[in-house]
Tab-separated table of C-alpha atoms and ligand atoms in Angstrom:
chain	number	residue	atom	x	y	z
A	1477	MET	CA	-47.809	8.526	-13.690
A	1478	LEU	CA	-44.566	6.747	-14.427
A	1479	PRO	CA	-43.525	4.342	-11.668
A	1480	ALA	CA	-40.593	5.725	-9.666
A	1481	LEU	CA	-37.221	4.368	-10.720
A	1482	ASP	CA	-35.680	2.202	-8.027
A	1483	MET	CA	-31.993	2.689	-8.715
A	1484	ARG	CA	-30.837	0.003	-6.284
A	1485	ALA	CA	-33.015	-2.522	-8.148
A	1486	ALA	CA	-31.804	-1.188	-11.532
A	1487	PHE	CA	-28.187	-1.513	-10.393
A	1488	ASP	CA	-28.716	-5.006	-8.936
A	1489	ASP	CA	-30.392	-6.169	-12.145
A	1490	VAL	CA	-27.404	-5.389	-14.359
A	1491	GLU	CA	-24.426	-5.427	-12.035
A	1492	ALA	CA	-23.379	-9.028	-12.720
A	1493	ASP	CA	-23.215	-8.198	-16.460
A	1494	ARG	CA	-21.253	-4.982	-15.980
A	1495	TYR	CA	-18.028	-6.223	-17.595
A	1496	ASP	CA	-19.753	-7.615	-20.713
A	1497	LEU	CA	-21.933	-4.527	-20.987
A	1498	HIS	CA	-18.926	-2.266	-20.624
A	1499	SER	CA	-16.845	-4.254	-23.110
A	1500	ARG	CA	-19.632	-4.025	-25.664
A	1501	HIS	CA	-20.503	-0.355	-25.358
A	1502	LEU	CA	-17.762	1.418	-23.403
A	1503	ASN	CA	-14.064	0.976	-22.720
A	1504	HIS	CA	-13.178	-2.663	-23.450
A	1505	GLN	CA	-9.496	-2.007	-22.630
A	1506	MET	CA	-10.421	-1.028	-19.074
A	1507	VAL	CA	-12.265	-4.335	-18.683
A	1508	ARG	CA	-9.154	-6.188	-19.931
A	1509	VAL	CA	-7.006	-4.392	-17.372
A	1510	LEU	CA	-9.368	-5.196	-14.491
A	1511	LYS	CA	-9.656	-8.867	-15.459
A	1512	THR	CA	-5.905	-9.232	-15.968
A	1513	ILE	CA	-5.042	-7.925	-12.524
A	1514	GLY	CA	-8.055	-9.566	-10.867
A	1515	PHE	CA	-9.747	-6.325	-9.826
A	1516	ASP	CA	-13.115	-7.426	-11.280
A	1517	ALA	CA	-14.660	-7.691	-7.813
A	1518	ARG	CA	-18.129	-6.320	-8.734
A	1519	PHE	CA	-18.437	-3.596	-6.147
A	1520	THR	CA	-22.014	-3.126	-5.001
A	1521	ARG	CA	-21.872	-0.512	-2.248
A	1522	GLY	CA	-19.722	2.337	-0.967
A	1523	ARG	CA	-19.776	4.246	2.301
A	1524	GLY	CA	-17.063	6.376	3.889
A	1525	ALA	CA	-13.621	4.919	3.217
A	1526	HIS	CA	-15.016	1.498	2.285
A	1527	LEU	CA	-16.420	-0.463	-0.634
A	1528	TRP	CA	-18.297	-3.783	-0.576
A	1529	ASP	CA	-18.084	-6.435	-3.286
A	1530	ALA	CA	-20.779	-8.791	-4.568
A	1531	THR	CA	-20.022	-11.350	-1.866
A	1532	GLY	CA	-20.232	-8.775	0.936
A	1533	GLY	CA	-16.440	-8.437	1.337
A	1534	ARG	CA	-15.385	-5.043	2.707
A	1535	TYR	CA	-12.481	-3.193	1.078
A	1536	LEU	CA	-10.443	-0.200	2.159
A	1537	ASP	CA	-10.412	2.251	-0.750
A	1538	LEU	CA	-7.060	4.039	-1.150
A	1539	VAL	CA	-7.975	5.446	-4.566
A	1540	SER	CA	-11.110	7.351	-3.443
A	1541	GLY	CA	-12.334	7.834	-7.002
A	1542	TRP	CA	-9.009	9.596	-7.835
A	1543	GLY	CA	-9.573	11.904	-4.923
A	1544	VAL	CA	-13.212	12.923	-5.339
A	1545	PHE	CA	-14.321	11.139	-2.164
A	1546	ALA	CA	-12.265	13.284	0.196
A	1547	ILE	CA	-15.125	13.284	2.734
A	1548	GLY	CA	-15.862	9.590	2.123
A	1549	ARG	CA	-18.439	7.991	-0.156
A	1550	ASN	CA	-22.138	8.780	0.152
A	1551	HIS	CA	-21.869	11.136	3.076
A	1552	PRO	CA	-25.367	11.492	4.606
A	1553	HIS	CA	-25.002	15.267	5.078
A	1554	VAL	CA	-24.373	15.765	1.345
A	1555	ALA	CA	-27.135	13.320	0.366
A	1556	ALA	CA	-29.626	15.142	2.618
A	1557	ALA	CA	-28.604	18.541	1.201
A	1558	LEU	CA	-29.057	17.274	-2.363
A	1559	LYS	CA	-32.493	15.843	-1.553
A	1560	SER	CA	-33.451	19.142	0.060
A	1561	ALA	CA	-32.347	21.109	-3.019
A	1562	LEU	CA	-34.436	18.851	-5.262
A	1563	ASP	CA	-37.463	19.127	-2.975
A	1564	ALA	CA	-37.152	22.924	-2.885
A	1565	GLU	CA	-37.900	23.337	-6.618
A	1566	LEU	CA	-35.165	25.968	-6.890
A	1567	PRO	CA	-35.021	28.205	-9.999
A	1568	ASN	CA	-31.921	26.440	-11.308
A	1569	LEU	CA	-29.906	27.681	-14.327
A	1570	VAL	CA	-32.211	30.554	-15.266
A	1571	GLN	CA	-29.152	31.969	-17.061
A	1572	MET	CA	-30.774	35.402	-17.377
A	1573	ASP	CA	-30.343	35.777	-13.612
A	1574	VAL	CA	-27.520	35.155	-11.137
A	1575	PRO	CA	-27.720	32.079	-8.839
A	1576	PRO	CA	-27.681	32.848	-5.082
A	1577	LEU	CA	-26.092	29.525	-4.101
A	1578	ALA	CA	-23.118	30.237	-6.394
A	1579	GLY	CA	-22.585	33.533	-4.558
A	1580	LEU	CA	-22.692	31.709	-1.236
A	1581	LEU	CA	-20.219	29.040	-2.310
A	1582	ALA	CA	-17.861	31.622	-3.849
A	1583	GLU	CA	-17.876	33.526	-0.551
A	1584	ARG	CA	-17.163	30.378	1.480
A	1585	LEU	CA	-14.276	29.342	-0.794
A	1586	LEU	CA	-12.733	32.803	-1.018
A	1587	ALA	CA	-12.760	33.036	2.789
A	1588	ARG	CA	-10.238	30.177	2.614
A	1589	ALA	CA	-7.992	32.194	0.261
A	1590	PRO	CA	-8.396	35.729	1.619
A	1591	TRP	CA	-5.837	37.182	-0.788
A	1592	LEU	CA	-8.196	36.356	-3.711
A	1593	GLN	CA	-11.514	38.065	-4.468
A	1594	LYS	CA	-13.184	36.356	-7.430
A	1595	ALA	CA	-14.413	32.859	-8.272
A	1596	PHE	CA	-15.253	31.252	-11.602
A	1597	PHE	CA	-17.197	27.968	-11.702
A	1598	ALA	CA	-16.716	25.150	-14.217
A	1599	ASN	CA	-17.724	21.481	-14.499
A	1600	SER	CA	-14.451	19.601	-13.981
A	1601	GLY	CA	-10.804	19.984	-13.102
A	1602	ALA	CA	-9.762	20.193	-16.742
A	1603	GLU	CA	-12.354	22.902	-17.373
A	1604	ALA	CA	-10.951	24.908	-14.469
A	1605	VAL	CA	-7.484	24.588	-16.038
A	1606	GLU	CA	-8.837	25.696	-19.438
A	1607	ALA	CA	-10.427	28.735	-17.818
A	1608	ALA	CA	-7.242	29.620	-15.911
A	1609	ILE	CA	-5.219	29.517	-19.146
A	1610	LYS	CA	-7.687	31.900	-20.802
A	1611	PHE	CA	-7.810	34.222	-17.773
A	1612	ALA	CA	-3.993	34.334	-17.610
A	1613	ARG	CA	-3.604	35.048	-21.324
A	1614	ALA	CA	-6.262	37.768	-21.244
A	1615	ALA	CA	-4.827	39.357	-18.091
A	1616	THR	CA	-1.243	39.553	-19.345
A	1617	GLY	CA	-1.671	39.841	-23.108
A	1618	ARG	CA	0.915	37.052	-23.401
A	1619	ALA	CA	0.544	33.544	-24.810
A	1620	GLY	CA	3.215	31.525	-22.988
A	1621	ILE	CA	2.300	28.911	-20.390
A	1622	VAL	CA	5.117	27.214	-18.461
A	1623	HIS	CA	4.436	23.825	-16.888
A	1624	CYS	CA	6.448	20.968	-15.416
A	1625	GLN	CA	7.649	17.533	-16.473
A	1626	HIS	CA	5.448	14.778	-15.022
A	1627	SER	CA	2.664	17.300	-14.413
A	1628	PHE	CA	-0.994	16.384	-14.804
A	1629	HIS	CA	-3.656	19.011	-15.420
A	1630	GLY	CA	-6.404	17.148	-17.321
A	1631	LEU	CA	-7.054	15.838	-20.801
A	1632	THR	CA	-8.905	18.544	-22.755
A	1633	TYR	CA	-6.667	20.333	-25.286
A	1634	GLY	CA	-5.564	23.308	-23.199
A	1635	ALA	CA	-4.963	21.197	-20.105
A	1636	LEU	CA	-3.389	18.414	-22.179
A	1637	SER	CA	-0.948	20.934	-23.645
A	1638	ALA	CA	0.352	21.392	-20.092
A	1639	VAL	CA	0.584	17.681	-19.245
A	1640	GLY	CA	4.159	16.512	-18.778
A	1641	GLU	CA	3.635	12.839	-19.695
A	1642	THR	CA	3.871	11.954	-23.395
A	1643	LEU	CA	1.528	8.940	-23.066
A	1644	TYR	CA	-1.444	11.278	-22.829
A	1645	ARG	CA	-0.411	13.427	-25.811
A	1646	ASP	CA	0.870	10.817	-28.275
A	1647	GLY	CA	-1.435	10.524	-31.251
A	1648	PHE	CA	-3.517	13.573	-30.350
A	1649	GLY	CA	-1.241	16.352	-31.589
A	1650	PRO	CA	-0.788	19.097	-32.319
A	1651	VAL	CA	-1.491	20.477	-28.865
A	1652	LEU	CA	-1.748	24.235	-28.286
A	1653	PRO	CA	1.206	26.432	-29.168
A	1654	GLY	CA	2.953	28.543	-26.513
A	1655	PHE	CA	3.452	25.811	-23.889
A	1656	ARG	CA	6.920	25.229	-22.434
A	1657	GLU	CA	7.926	22.300	-20.218
A	1658	ILE	CA	10.547	22.590	-17.471
A	1659	PRO	CA	11.694	20.224	-14.714
A	1660	PHE	CA	9.724	20.479	-11.445
A	1661	ASP	CA	11.520	22.043	-8.491
A	1662	ASP	CA	14.071	23.751	-10.764
A	1663	LEU	CA	14.166	27.525	-10.260
A	1664	ALA	CA	16.962	28.128	-12.773
A	1665	ALA	CA	14.891	26.446	-15.506
A	1666	LEU	CA	11.875	28.530	-14.502
A	1667	GLU	CA	13.837	31.775	-14.690
A	1668	GLN	CA	15.198	30.777	-18.074
A	1669	ALA	CA	11.652	30.113	-19.326
A	1670	LEU	CA	10.327	33.424	-17.958
A	1671	ARG	CA	13.204	35.622	-19.084
A	1672	GLY	CA	11.736	36.386	-22.523
A	1673	ARG	CA	8.776	38.126	-20.791
A	1674	ASP	CA	6.325	36.352	-23.098
A	1675	VAL	CA	4.925	34.020	-20.435
A	1676	ALA	CA	1.387	34.539	-19.136
A	1677	ALA	CA	1.586	32.030	-16.299
A	1678	PHE	CA	3.481	29.283	-14.567
A	1679	LEU	CA	0.967	26.460	-14.033
A	1680	VAL	CA	2.098	24.130	-11.277
A	1681	GLU	CA	0.780	21.501	-8.867
A	1682	PRO	CA	2.041	22.355	-5.353
A	1683	MET	CA	2.786	18.638	-4.999
A	1684	GLN	CA	2.919	16.592	-8.199
A	1685	GLY	CA	0.024	14.158	-8.133
A	1686	LYS	CA	0.998	11.602	-10.749
A	1687	ILE	CA	4.296	10.748	-9.117
A	1688	VAL	CA	3.534	12.115	-5.624
A	1689	ARG	CA	6.421	14.525	-5.478
A	1690	PRO	CA	6.458	17.339	-2.910
A	1691	PRO	CA	8.610	20.384	-3.753
A	1692	SER	CA	11.632	21.664	-1.854
A	1693	PRO	CA	10.428	23.879	1.007
A	1694	ASP	CA	10.996	27.268	-0.642
A	1695	TYR	CA	10.469	26.303	-4.301
A	1696	LEU	CA	6.961	27.725	-4.690
A	1697	LYS	CA	7.785	30.932	-2.853
A	1698	GLN	CA	10.813	31.554	-5.048
A	1699	ALA	CA	8.833	30.549	-8.123
A	1700	HIS	CA	6.202	33.156	-7.272
A	1701	ALA	CA	8.903	35.795	-6.814
A	1702	LEU	CA	10.310	34.929	-10.252
A	1703	CYS	CA	6.838	35.142	-11.805
A	1704	ARG	CA	6.400	38.616	-10.315
A	1705	LYS	CA	9.838	39.703	-11.509
A	1706	TYR	CA	9.019	38.770	-15.114
A	1707	GLY	CA	5.333	39.801	-15.116
A	1708	ALA	CA	3.854	36.283	-15.178
A	1709	LEU	CA	1.049	34.886	-13.006
A	1710	LEU	CA	1.363	31.903	-10.696
A	1711	ILE	CA	-1.453	29.350	-11.098
A	1712	ALA	CA	-1.567	26.711	-8.347
A	1713	ASP	CA	-3.408	23.609	-9.547
A	1714	GLU	CA	-4.853	22.407	-6.231
A	1715	ILE	CA	-7.335	20.105	-7.954
A	1716	GLN	CA	-5.795	17.099	-6.236
A	1717	THR	CA	-3.959	18.741	-3.326
A	1718	GLY	CA	-6.695	21.149	-2.191
A	1719	LEU	CA	-9.480	20.867	0.409
A	1720	GLY	CA	-7.328	19.369	3.131
A	1721	ARG	CA	-5.696	16.533	1.211
A	1722	THR	CA	-2.161	17.486	2.318
A	1723	GLY	CA	-3.061	18.408	5.892
A	1724	ARG	CA	-3.691	22.108	5.153
A	1725	PHE	CA	-6.802	23.454	3.421
A	1726	PHE	CA	-4.617	24.413	0.435
A	1727	ALA	CA	-1.217	22.781	-0.062
A	1728	VAL	CA	0.324	26.201	-0.806
A	1729	GLU	CA	-0.259	27.069	2.873
A	1730	HIS	CA	2.605	24.712	3.767
A	1731	PHE	CA	4.910	26.962	1.781
A	1732	GLY	CA	3.612	30.457	2.633
A	1733	VAL	CA	2.588	31.192	-0.956
A	1734	GLU	CA	-0.403	33.198	-2.187
A	1735	PRO	CA	-0.802	32.305	-5.898
A	1736	ASP	CA	-2.597	34.639	-8.313
A	1737	LEU	CA	-4.986	31.853	-9.290
A	1738	VAL	CA	-5.933	28.689	-7.353
A	1739	LEU	CA	-7.768	25.783	-8.979
A	1740	ILE	CA	-10.104	23.400	-7.132
A	1741	ALA	CA	-12.274	20.477	-8.300
A	1742	LYS	CA	-12.402	16.751	-7.381
A	1743	GLY	CA	-13.464	16.490	-3.713
A	1744	LEU	CA	-15.374	19.774	-3.549
A	1745	SER	CA	-18.825	18.348	-4.246
A	1746	GLY	CA	-18.487	15.193	-2.164
A	1747	GLY	CA	-18.111	13.056	-5.290
A	1748	HIS	CA	-21.718	13.556	-6.361
A	1749	VAL	CA	-21.778	16.340	-8.950
A	1750	PRO	CA	-18.947	17.423	-11.272
A	1751	ILE	CA	-17.455	20.800	-10.419
A	1752	GLY	CA	-14.346	22.902	-11.021
A	1753	VAL	CA	-13.430	26.322	-9.632
A	1754	VAL	CA	-10.885	29.029	-10.379
A	1755	LEU	CA	-10.227	31.436	-7.517
A	1756	MET	CA	-8.270	34.510	-8.567
A	1757	ARG	CA	-7.276	38.085	-7.969
A	1758	LYS	CA	-9.950	40.560	-9.044
A	1759	GLU	CA	-7.559	42.282	-11.477
A	1760	VAL	CA	-7.076	39.001	-13.344
A	1761	PHE	CA	-10.830	38.395	-13.552
A	1762	ALA	CA	-11.516	41.961	-14.662
A	1763	LYS	CA	-9.333	41.669	-17.759
A	1764	THR	CA	-11.495	38.859	-19.168
A	1765	PHE	CA	-14.849	40.343	-18.188
A	1766	ASP	CA	-13.887	43.904	-19.080
A	1767	ARG	CA	-16.995	45.113	-20.934
A	1768	MET	CA	-20.735	44.605	-20.602
A	1769	ASP	CA	-20.943	42.893	-24.009
A	1770	LYS	CA	-18.363	40.381	-22.724
A	1771	ALA	CA	-20.432	39.306	-19.688
A	1772	VAL	CA	-20.675	35.773	-21.119
A	1773	VAL	CA	-17.325	35.663	-22.941
A	1774	HIS	CA	-16.311	32.564	-20.990
A	1775	GLY	CA	-18.529	30.077	-19.170
A	1776	SER	CA	-20.417	26.826	-19.540
A	1777	THR	CA	-24.137	26.017	-19.486
A	1778	PHE	CA	-24.096	23.725	-16.464
A	1779	ALA	CA	-21.542	25.647	-14.383
A	1780	LYS	CA	-22.975	27.099	-11.153
A	1781	ASN	CA	-25.867	24.585	-11.223
A	1782	ASP	CA	-27.710	24.319	-7.925
A	1783	LEU	CA	-26.872	20.658	-7.274
A	1784	ALA	CA	-23.111	21.255	-7.670
A	1785	MET	CA	-23.341	24.323	-5.415
A	1786	THR	CA	-25.444	22.452	-2.835
A	1787	ALA	CA	-23.177	19.409	-2.699
A	1788	SER	CA	-20.144	21.683	-2.351
A	1789	LEU	CA	-21.639	23.782	0.446
A	1790	ALA	CA	-22.520	20.559	2.294
A	1791	THR	CA	-19.024	19.154	1.679
A	1792	LEU	CA	-17.395	22.262	3.172
A	1793	ASP	CA	-19.643	21.805	6.256
A	1794	VAL	CA	-18.393	18.220	6.611
A	1795	ILE	CA	-14.722	19.172	6.170
A	1796	GLU	CA	-15.099	21.722	8.961
A	1797	ALA	CA	-17.379	19.762	11.338
A	1798	GLU	CA	-15.379	16.536	11.118
A	1799	LYS	CA	-12.029	18.373	11.218
A	1800	LEU	CA	-10.884	16.504	8.128
A	1801	VAL	CA	-7.943	18.803	7.408
A	1802	GLU	CA	-6.553	18.063	10.866
A	1803	ASN	CA	-7.330	14.357	10.442
A	1804	ALA	CA	-5.474	14.267	7.111
A	1805	ALA	CA	-2.441	15.847	8.790
A	1806	ALA	CA	-2.470	13.435	11.760
A	1807	LYS	CA	-3.181	10.222	9.829
A	1808	GLY	CA	-0.795	11.309	7.082
A	1809	GLU	CA	1.991	11.722	9.610
A	1810	ARG	CA	1.303	8.273	11.086
A	1811	LEU	CA	1.217	6.574	7.677
A	1812	LEU	CA	4.275	8.380	6.320
A	1813	ALA	CA	6.269	7.268	9.369
A	1814	PHE	CA	5.059	3.707	8.794
A	1815	LEU	CA	5.879	3.776	5.063
A	1816	ARG	CA	9.328	5.232	5.776
A	1817	GLY	CA	9.833	2.313	8.154
A	1818	LEU	CA	9.085	-0.071	5.277
A	1819	ALA	CA	11.812	1.580	3.230
A	1820	GLY	CA	14.242	0.797	6.020
A	1821	THR	CA	13.239	-2.824	6.485
A	1822	HIS	CA	12.105	-4.182	3.131
A	1823	ASP	CA	14.541	-5.023	0.419
A	1824	PHE	CA	12.949	-3.373	-2.577
A	1825	VAL	CA	11.158	-0.412	-1.029
A	1826	ARG	CA	13.399	2.507	-2.026
A	1827	GLU	CA	11.643	5.418	-0.362
A	1828	ALA	CA	8.377	6.778	1.000
A	1829	ARG	CA	7.185	10.317	0.341
A	1830	GLY	CA	4.161	12.592	0.476
A	1831	LEU	CA	2.278	15.087	2.533
A	1832	GLY	CA	-0.962	14.529	4.469
A	1833	LEU	CA	-3.011	11.790	2.853
A	1834	MET	CA	-1.269	11.865	-0.526
A	1835	LEU	CA	1.488	9.307	-0.114
A	1836	ALA	CA	3.612	6.883	-2.112
A	1837	ILE	CA	6.215	4.195	-1.762
A	1838	GLU	CA	8.755	3.797	-4.536
A	1839	LEU	CA	10.004	0.307	-5.355
A	1840	GLY	CA	13.514	-0.412	-6.648
A	1841	GLU	CA	15.663	-3.356	-7.653
A	1842	PRO	CA	15.952	-5.893	-4.806
A	1843	LYS	CA	19.348	-6.415	-3.242
A	1844	ALA	CA	18.848	-10.165	-2.818
A	1845	LEU	CA	20.513	-11.963	-5.722
A	1846	SER	CA	17.755	-14.584	-5.805
A	1847	LEU	CA	15.168	-11.932	-6.715
A	1848	ARG	CA	17.172	-9.736	-9.048
A	1849	ALA	CA	16.877	-11.758	-12.250
A	1850	PHE	CA	13.171	-12.045	-11.723
A	1851	TRP	CA	12.808	-8.337	-11.105
A	1852	ALA	CA	14.781	-7.562	-14.265
A	1853	MET	CA	12.567	-9.870	-16.315
A	1854	LEU	CA	9.391	-8.193	-15.059
A	1855	GLU	CA	10.817	-4.730	-15.637
A	1856	LYS	CA	11.763	-5.717	-19.186
A	1857	MET	CA	8.176	-6.740	-19.838
A	1858	SER	CA	6.845	-3.432	-18.623
A	1859	LYS	CA	8.262	-0.839	-16.281
A	1860	GLY	CA	5.915	-0.770	-13.354
A	1861	LEU	CA	4.790	-4.398	-13.640
A	1862	THR	CA	6.677	-5.035	-10.412
A	1863	CYS	CA	4.306	-2.641	-8.621
A	1864	GLN	CA	1.446	-4.950	-9.560
A	1865	LEU	CA	3.198	-7.669	-7.542
A	1866	VAL	CA	2.296	-5.583	-4.535
A	1867	THR	CA	-1.045	-4.056	-5.539
A	1868	ILE	CA	-2.589	-7.405	-6.578
A	1869	PRO	CA	-1.976	-9.255	-3.265
A	1870	LEU	CA	-3.000	-6.114	-1.383
A	1871	PHE	CA	-6.325	-6.319	-3.203
A	1872	LYS	CA	-6.838	-10.079	-3.155
A	1873	ASP	CA	-5.473	-10.987	0.267
A	1874	HIS	CA	-5.998	-7.785	2.247
A	1875	LYS	CA	-8.930	-6.129	0.468
A	1876	ILE	CA	-7.015	-2.896	-0.009
A	1877	LEU	CA	-7.698	-1.026	-3.263
A	1878	VAL	CA	-4.596	0.900	-4.289
A	1879	GLN	CA	-3.099	2.115	-7.582
A	1880	VAL	CA	0.235	2.364	-9.315
A	1881	ALA	CA	1.154	6.058	-9.469
A	1882	GLY	CA	1.342	7.221	-13.082
A	1883	HIS	CA	2.216	5.303	-16.203
A	1884	GLY	CA	5.477	3.338	-16.197
A	1885	SER	CA	6.031	4.313	-12.586
A	1886	ARG	CA	7.570	2.258	-9.806
A	1887	ALA	CA	5.539	4.056	-7.158
A	1888	ILE	CA	2.428	2.851	-5.383
A	1889	LYS	CA	0.148	5.717	-4.464
A	1890	LEU	CA	-2.155	6.060	-1.470
A	1891	LEU	CA	-4.949	8.610	-1.958
A	1892	PRO	CA	-7.546	7.611	0.644
A	1893	THR	CA	-10.542	9.519	1.941
A	1894	LEU	CA	-9.627	12.133	4.554
A	1895	THR	CA	-11.896	10.306	7.006
A	1896	LEU	CA	-9.448	7.447	7.727
A	1897	ASP	CA	-9.585	6.299	11.344
A	1898	ASP	CA	-7.081	4.368	13.444
A	1899	ALA	CA	-8.579	1.006	12.430
A	1900	ASP	CA	-8.150	1.925	8.727
A	1901	CYS	CA	-4.523	2.928	9.384
A	1902	ALA	CA	-3.895	-0.384	11.155
A	1903	TRP	CA	-5.481	-2.172	8.163
A	1904	ILE	CA	-3.021	-0.415	5.816
A	1905	GLU	CA	-0.059	-1.172	8.087
A	1906	ARG	CA	-0.956	-4.867	8.346
A	1907	GLY	CA	-1.635	-5.270	4.625
A	1908	PHE	CA	1.500	-3.520	3.411
A	1909	SER	CA	3.787	-5.205	5.975
A	1910	GLN	CA	2.559	-8.711	5.188
A	1911	THR	CA	2.575	-8.191	1.413
A	1912	LEU	CA	6.083	-6.747	1.353
A	1913	THR	CA	7.398	-9.438	3.690
A	1914	ALA	CA	6.028	-12.067	1.304
A	1915	ALA	CA	7.656	-10.198	-1.594
A	1916	GLY	CA	11.022	-10.495	0.121
A	1917	GLU	CA	10.885	-14.303	-0.030
A	1918	SER	CA	12.020	-15.624	-3.389
A	1919	ALA	CA	9.776	-18.693	-3.186
A	1920	GLY	CA	6.821	-16.672	-1.889
A	1921	PRO	CA	3.381	-16.233	-3.414
A	1922	VAL	CA	4.241	-12.765	-4.718
A	1923	TRP	CA	6.846	-14.121	-7.116
A	1924	ALA	CA	4.549	-16.975	-8.156
A	1925	LEU	CA	2.180	-14.202	-9.146
A	1926	GLY	CA	5.070	-12.575	-11.019
A	1927	LYS	CA	5.461	-15.732	-13.100
A	1928	THR	CA	1.749	-15.612	-13.927
A	1929	LEU	CA	2.057	-11.950	-14.943
A	1930	ILE	CA	5.008	-12.718	-17.201
A	1931	LYS	CA	3.064	-15.556	-18.854
A	1932	GLY	CA	0.063	-13.236	-19.253
A	1933	ALA	CA	2.187	-10.455	-20.753
A	1934	ARG	CA	3.836	-12.908	-23.173
A	1935	ALA	CA	0.476	-14.305	-24.208
A	1936	ALA	CA	-0.896	-10.790	-24.766
A	1937	ALA	CA	2.178	-9.964	-26.886
A	1938	GLY	CA	1.697	-13.182	-28.836
A	1939	GLY	CA	5.113	-14.395	-27.637
B	400	LIG	C1	-3.720	18.170	-10.502
B	400	LIG	C2	-4.856	17.867	-11.424
B	400	LIG	N1	-5.287	18.807	-12.265
B	400	LIG	C3	-6.321	18.582	-13.112
B	400	LIG	C4	-6.967	17.363	-13.145
B	400	LIG	C5	-8.082	17.125	-14.101
B	400	LIG	O1	-9.301	17.038	-13.433
B	400	LIG	P1	-10.564	16.334	-14.132
B	400	LIG	O2	-10.259	14.888	-14.240
B	400	LIG	O3	-11.715	16.650	-13.216
B	400	LIG	O4	-10.732	16.978	-15.458
B	400	LIG	C6	-6.534	16.350	-12.293
B	400	LIG	C7	-7.175	15.022	-12.325
B	400	LIG	O5	-6.652	14.030	-11.891
B	400	LIG	C8	-5.454	16.603	-11.409
B	400	LIG	O6	-4.997	15.666	-10.568
């Protein structure tokens, strides 16, 4: 018999070489980024909201794997459920049968969106978006898909066609025909786009994830009314906002909207197994699967696999038992109030925004004359470089892992696990306050770092 693989030992054996290994065989540009900003900390363990580096240092993770660790990393309830599924020797992916666990998960999810009756499983967020585009086109017999500027829906071709940031599309064209981009939170633009009655669906994030932008209070409701008026479907992409992230199970609940299709992915399976889901009205589903010979007209081999279903069922248990939706609302309120306070007291914090535990602060030009020239120089190098003046000391001095929101953005985004406790909130408050205070002093360490970044950027540009 083969000796059992000890994955901790396998990890420990190679972990010190991870950057070389990755540069050789995977994404060398990612390694350059990490080394440039000093994020090459060699993480060795993760649990809950925290990560540990090779020297045992504990970090607070405000990226949470881009939102997949909503219930925290390596939750024991999910791990135990996965082990139990493996031990049970389940008849996984028979294909010429229907999987019971998929039925159970569909029922649990649809109970959260009682106006919808059908679920479709996929293997990622982007795959859920692809499926929703196909379902909407088949249901309406129309090709048009309206989406928003600054939107993000994934990087496969259908999803990419609906992404409102050119960085992701440049060099990969042509994308799919029939897609139309409008400004977010602009009902007049939406009506204009729908008026030709050739639009299958308006695909929208209830709160824009890349730039952390919540809508005006009645935007989504009015948008849905416009969709109905012109015979289009409303698709809410809740891949980032769903499962409690904004302090409600679905973000649309804040706005009293019942979309025709709702997309989920990311946090659903506790971060262990890829998954994507489309929840929809039964009439929409029926138009795609409208004949017996079309029973497999859309799908994917691994979708509905028992491990994804198991991890998701266990994750829903955790969200309910640990009251994570309520926790996201309470901790989100505390942190938003704190971040808004920063905007009032720190020179170059322009504003704070967000909902639940999806938050951002936006930086802007400092008022102090002594800092302005420096700011301008950094901005000239690269819009958003100034944000790194905050994220780097947060990481190095306060062990807080946080990201710049979107490309070329001046916003710093907080997307923590929904399990944050009061000590984690205090950690954030201390780290941000001290870092931004230091950034307000022209001779402070933050601006010394700025000089290093400028030198680095010049060297990289060969200048
Ligand atoms: C709103 C939204 N939609 C879709 C996606 C794509 O999901 P995935 O990366 O699983 O393909 C993302 C990922 O960040 C997202 O935030």
